[in-house]
GROMACS .gro file of N, CA and C in nm:
model
  258
    1MET      N    1   0.247  -0.836   0.547
    1MET     CA    2   0.212  -0.799   0.411
    1MET      C    3   0.061  -0.778   0.403
    2SER      N    4   0.020  -0.674   0.341
    2SER     CA    5  -0.122  -0.642   0.335
    2SER      C    6  -0.196  -0.733   0.237
    3ARG      N    7  -0.326  -0.735   0.252
    3ARG     CA    8  -0.411  -0.818   0.166
    3ARG      C    9  -0.393  -0.784   0.019
    4SER      N   10  -0.376  -0.655  -0.012
    4SER     CA   11  -0.365  -0.613  -0.152
    4SER      C   12  -0.235  -0.660  -0.217
    5GLU      N   13  -0.134  -0.697  -0.136
    5GLU     CA   14  -0.007  -0.740  -0.192
    5GLU      C   15  -0.001  -0.891  -0.211
    6SER      N   16  -0.084  -0.967  -0.143
    6SER     CA   17  -0.074  -1.111  -0.154
    6SER      C   18  -0.100  -1.153  -0.298
    7GLY      N   19  -0.023  -1.249  -0.345
    7GLY     CA   20  -0.038  -1.296  -0.481
    7GLY      C   21   0.071  -1.244  -0.572
    8TRP      N   22   0.074  -1.116  -0.601
    8TRP     CA   23   0.170  -1.063  -0.698
    8TRP      C   24   0.312  -1.060  -0.643
    9THR      N   25   0.331  -1.070  -0.512
    9THR     CA   26   0.466  -1.071  -0.455
    9THR      C   27   0.516  -1.212  -0.426
   10ASP      N   28   0.435  -1.314  -0.456
   10ASP     CA   29   0.471  -1.452  -0.420
   10ASP      C   30   0.605  -1.496  -0.476
   11GLY      N   31   0.641  -1.458  -0.596
   11GLY     CA   32   0.766  -1.503  -0.658
   11GLY      C   33   0.887  -1.420  -0.622
   12LEU      N   34   0.870  -1.316  -0.540
   12LEU     CA   35   0.981  -1.227  -0.508
   12LEU      C   36   1.058  -1.275  -0.386
   13SER      N   37   1.188  -1.245  -0.384
   13SER     CA   38   1.270  -1.278  -0.269
   13SER      C   39   1.235  -1.184  -0.153
   14PRO      N   40   1.268  -1.223  -0.030
   14PRO     CA   41   1.240  -1.135   0.085
   14PRO      C   42   1.307  -0.998   0.070
   15SER      N   43   1.429  -0.995   0.016
   15SER     CA   44   1.496  -0.865   0.000
   15SER      C   45   1.425  -0.779  -0.105
   16ALA      N   46   1.374  -0.841  -0.211
   16ALA     CA   47   1.300  -0.765  -0.313
   16ALA      C   48   1.171  -0.709  -0.253
   17LYS      N   49   1.105  -0.787  -0.168
   17LYS     CA   50   0.983  -0.738  -0.101
   17LYS      C   51   1.015  -0.619  -0.011
   18LEU      N   52   1.130  -0.625   0.057
   18LEU     CA   53   1.170  -0.513   0.142
   18LEU      C   54   1.197  -0.389   0.058
   19VAL      N   55   1.262  -0.405  -0.055
   19VAL     CA   56   1.289  -0.291  -0.143
   19VAL      C   57   1.157  -0.230  -0.192
   20VAL      N   58   1.057  -0.314  -0.223
   20VAL     CA   59   0.926  -0.264  -0.263
   20VAL      C   60   0.867  -0.180  -0.150
   21LYS      N   61   0.876  -0.229  -0.026
   21LYS     CA   62   0.822  -0.155   0.089
   21LYS      C   63   0.893  -0.021   0.106
   22VAL      N   64   1.025  -0.022   0.093
   22VAL     CA   65   1.102   0.102   0.107
   22VAL      C   66   1.057   0.203   0.001
   23LEU      N   67   1.044   0.157  -0.124
   23LEU     CA   68   1.000   0.247  -0.231
   23LEU      C   69   0.855   0.291  -0.211
   24GLU      N   70   0.773   0.204  -0.154
   24GLU     CA   71   0.635   0.241  -0.127
   24GLU      C   72   0.628   0.357  -0.027
   25TYR      N   73   0.708   0.348   0.079
   25TYR     CA   74   0.703   0.449   0.184
   25TYR      C   75   0.785   0.573   0.153
   26ARG      N   76   0.895   0.559   0.080
   26ARG     CA   77   0.986   0.671   0.056
   26ARG      C   78   0.977   0.731  -0.083
   27GLY      N   79   0.912   0.663  -0.176
   27GLY     CA   80   0.901   0.714  -0.312
   27GLY      C   81   1.026   0.684  -0.394
   28SER      N   82   1.055   0.767  -0.490
   28SER     CA   83   1.168   0.749  -0.581
   28SER      C   84   1.300   0.768  -0.506
   29LEU      N   85   1.389   0.667  -0.517
   29LEU     CA   86   1.517   0.671  -0.445
   29LEU      C   87   1.630   0.623  -0.535
   30THR      N   88   1.752   0.666  -0.502
   30THR     CA   89   1.870   0.612  -0.568
   30THR      C   90   1.904   0.479  -0.502
   31GLN      N   91   1.992   0.405  -0.566
   31GLN     CA   92   2.034   0.277  -0.510
   31GLN      C   93   2.099   0.299  -0.373
   32LYS      N   94   2.180   0.401  -0.361
   32LYS     CA   95   2.246   0.432  -0.234
   32LYS      C   96   2.144   0.461  -0.124
   33GLU      N   97   2.041   0.536  -0.159
   33GLU     CA   98   1.936   0.568  -0.061
   33GLU      C   99   1.859   0.442  -0.021
   34ILE      N  100   1.835   0.352  -0.116
   34ILE     CA  101   1.767   0.226  -0.084
   34ILE      C  102   1.852   0.144   0.011
   35ILE      N  103   1.983   0.140  -0.014
   35ILE     CA  104   2.075   0.068   0.074
   35ILE      C  105   2.068   0.125   0.216
   36GLU      N  106   2.070   0.258   0.227
   36GLU     CA  107   2.065   0.323   0.358
   36GLU      C  108   1.932   0.296   0.429
   37GLN      N  109   1.822   0.307   0.356
   37GLN     CA  110   1.690   0.290   0.417
   37GLN      C  111   1.660   0.146   0.455
   38SER      N  112   1.703   0.051   0.371
   38SER     CA  113   1.671  -0.089   0.393
   38SER      C  114   1.772  -0.159   0.484
   39ARG      N  115   1.893  -0.102   0.492
   39ARG     CA  116   2.004  -0.162   0.568
   39ARG      C  117   2.047  -0.296   0.508
   40LEU      N  118   2.019  -0.315   0.381
   40LEU     CA  119   2.066  -0.433   0.309
   40LEU      C  120   2.202  -0.400   0.247
   41SER      N  121   2.278  -0.503   0.211
   41SER     CA  122   2.407  -0.480   0.147
   41SER      C  123   2.385  -0.429   0.004
   42GLY      N  124   2.487  -0.365  -0.050
   42GLY     CA  125   2.478  -0.314  -0.186
   42GLY      C  126   2.449  -0.423  -0.287
   43ARG      N  127   2.516  -0.535  -0.272
   43ARG     CA  128   2.495  -0.646  -0.366
   43ARG      C  129   2.352  -0.699  -0.358
   44THR      N  130   2.300  -0.709  -0.237
   44THR     CA  131   2.163  -0.758  -0.218
   44THR      C  132   2.062  -0.663  -0.282
   45VAL      N  133   2.083  -0.533  -0.265
   45VAL     CA  134   1.993  -0.434  -0.324
   45VAL      C  135   2.002  -0.439  -0.476
   46ARG      N  136   2.123  -0.451  -0.530
   46ARG     CA  137   2.139  -0.461  -0.677
   46ARG      C  138   2.064  -0.582  -0.731
   47ASN      N  139   2.080  -0.696  -0.665
   47ASN     CA  140   2.010  -0.817  -0.709
   47ASN      C  141   1.859  -0.800  -0.699
   48ALA      N  142   1.812  -0.740  -0.590
   48ALA     CA  143   1.668  -0.719  -0.572
   48ALA      C  144   1.614  -0.625  -0.680
   49LEU      N  145   1.687  -0.517  -0.710
   49LEU     CA  146   1.642  -0.423  -0.813
   49LEU      C  147   1.638  -0.489  -0.951
   50GLU      N  148   1.737  -0.573  -0.981
   50GLU     CA  149   1.735  -0.646  -1.108
   50GLU      C  150   1.613  -0.737  -1.116
   51GLN      N  151   1.585  -0.809  -1.007
   51GLN     CA  152   1.469  -0.898  -1.003
   51GLN      C  153   1.340  -0.818  -1.021
   52LEU      N  154   1.329  -0.705  -0.953
   52LEU     CA  155   1.208  -0.623  -0.961
   52LEU      C  156   1.191  -0.560  -1.099
   53GLN      N  157   1.299  -0.522  -1.162
   53GLN     CA  158   1.290  -0.467  -1.298
   53GLN      C  159   1.245  -0.574  -1.397
   54ARG      N  160   1.299  -0.696  -1.384
   54ARG     CA  161   1.257  -0.806  -1.472
   54ARG      C  162   1.109  -0.837  -1.453
   55ALA      N  163   1.061  -0.823  -1.330
   55ALA     CA  164   0.920  -0.851  -1.300
   55ALA      C  165   0.828  -0.735  -1.338
   56GLY      N  166   0.886  -0.622  -1.379
   56GLY     CA  167   0.804  -0.506  -1.414
   56GLY      C  168   0.748  -0.433  -1.295
   57THR      N  169   0.810  -0.451  -1.179
   57THR     CA  170   0.763  -0.391  -1.055
   57THR      C  171   0.826  -0.255  -1.030
   58VAL      N  172   0.951  -0.240  -1.074
   58VAL     CA  173   1.028  -0.117  -1.052
   58VAL      C  174   1.079  -0.068  -1.186
   59GLU      N  175   1.082   0.064  -1.201
   59GLU     CA  176   1.142   0.122  -1.321
   59GLU      C  177   1.258   0.213  -1.282
   60LYS      N  178   1.356   0.217  -1.369
   60LYS     CA  179   1.477   0.295  -1.345
   60LYS      C  180   1.468   0.423  -1.426
   61GLY      N  181   1.505   0.533  -1.364
   61GLY     CA  182   1.505   0.662  -1.432
   61GLY      C  183   1.633   0.738  -1.401
   62ILE      N  184   1.645   0.854  -1.458
   62ILE     CA  185   1.764   0.938  -1.440
   62ILE      C  186   1.749   1.020  -1.312
   63CYS      N  187   1.859   1.031  -1.239
   63CYS     CA  188   1.863   1.115  -1.120
   63CYS      C  189   1.903   1.256  -1.163
   64ILE      N  190   1.814   1.350  -1.146
   64ILE     CA  191   1.839   1.488  -1.190
   64ILE      C  192   1.956   1.549  -1.112
   65GLU      N  193   1.963   1.520  -0.982
   65GLU     CA  194   2.065   1.579  -0.895
   65GLU      C  195   2.206   1.530  -0.930
   66ASP      N  196   2.216   1.404  -0.974
   66ASP     CA  197   2.346   1.345  -1.005
   66ASP      C  198   2.328   1.245  -1.119
   67ALA      N  199   2.366   1.284  -1.238
   67ALA     CA  200   2.342   1.203  -1.357
   67ALA      C  201   2.418   1.071  -1.356
   68ARG      N  202   2.514   1.056  -1.264
   68ARG     CA  203   2.588   0.930  -1.253
   68ARG      C  204   2.504   0.822  -1.186
   69GLN      N  205   2.397   0.862  -1.121
   69GLN     CA  206   2.312   0.768  -1.048
   69GLN      C  207   2.178   0.752  -1.118
   70ASN      N  208   2.108   0.647  -1.081
   70ASN     CA  209   1.972   0.624  -1.129
   70ASN      C  210   1.876   0.634  -1.012
   71ARG      N  211   1.752   0.668  -1.044
   71ARG     CA  212   1.646   0.669  -0.944
   71ARG      C  213   1.553   0.553  -0.976
   72TYR      N  214   1.506   0.489  -0.873
   72TYR     CA  215   1.415   0.375  -0.888
   72TYR      C  216   1.282   0.409  -0.824
   73LYS      N  217   1.175   0.369  -0.891
   73LYS     CA  218   1.042   0.390  -0.835
   73LYS      C  219   0.952   0.274  -0.878
   74LEU      N  220   0.844   0.258  -0.805
   74LEU     CA  221   0.747   0.154  -0.839
   74LEU      C  222   0.676   0.192  -0.967
   75THR      N  223   0.649   0.093  -1.051
   75THR     CA  224   0.573   0.120  -1.173
   75THR      C  225   0.430   0.156  -1.134
   76PRO      N  226   0.361   0.238  -1.214
   76PRO     CA  227   0.224   0.278  -1.178
   76PRO      C  228   0.129   0.161  -1.149
   77PRO      N  229   0.130   0.052  -1.226
   77PRO     CA  230   0.038  -0.057  -1.193
   77PRO      C  231   0.064  -0.117  -1.054
   78VAL      N  232   0.191  -0.126  -1.017
   78VAL     CA  233   0.225  -0.181  -0.885
   78VAL      C  234   0.185  -0.083  -0.776
   79ALA      N  235   0.212   0.043  -0.796
   79ALA     CA  236   0.175   0.144  -0.696
   79ALA      C  237   0.023   0.143  -0.675
   80ASN      N  238  -0.053   0.125  -0.782
   80ASN     CA  239  -0.200   0.117  -0.769
   80ASN      C  240  -0.243  -0.007  -0.695
   81ARG      N  241  -0.177  -0.121  -0.720
   81ARG     CA  242  -0.210  -0.245  -0.648
   81ARG      C  243  -0.185  -0.231  -0.500
   82ILE      N  244  -0.073  -0.169  -0.465
   82ILE     CA  245  -0.040  -0.149  -0.324
   82ILE      C  246  -0.141  -0.058  -0.257
   83ALA      N  247  -0.181   0.045  -0.329
   83ALA     CA  248  -0.279   0.140  -0.274
   83ALA      C  249  -0.420   0.081  -0.268
   84GLY      N  250  -0.438  -0.034  -0.332
   84GLY     CA  251  -0.570  -0.099  -0.330
   84GLY      C  252  -0.665  -0.050  -0.436
   85ASP      N  253  -0.609   0.009  -0.542
   85ASP     CA  254  -0.693   0.063  -0.651
   85ASP      C  255  -0.711  -0.036  -0.764
   86ASP      N  256  -0.705  -0.167  -0.734
   86ASP     CA  257  -0.712  -0.272  -0.838
   86ASP      C  258  -0.821  -0.243  -0.938
   0.00000   0.00000   0.00000
């Protein structure tokens, strides 16, 4: 974990931290894409996304390609923290 992430990720589960990393490197993804990229189970990804949304780390949006799905991305303040733009 990089220096810029220490502190704000302390309360997150390891799976939630992995989901943050996947979203950091891949950008906006559907839940299915996060499952594929992280190799975590669907239930684990759902729980991690719920935890991250409660923490204000991830936001859910509409998937233009398939309205039945949602897209998840890091919130701007988190993306700035990761990039080191504190």
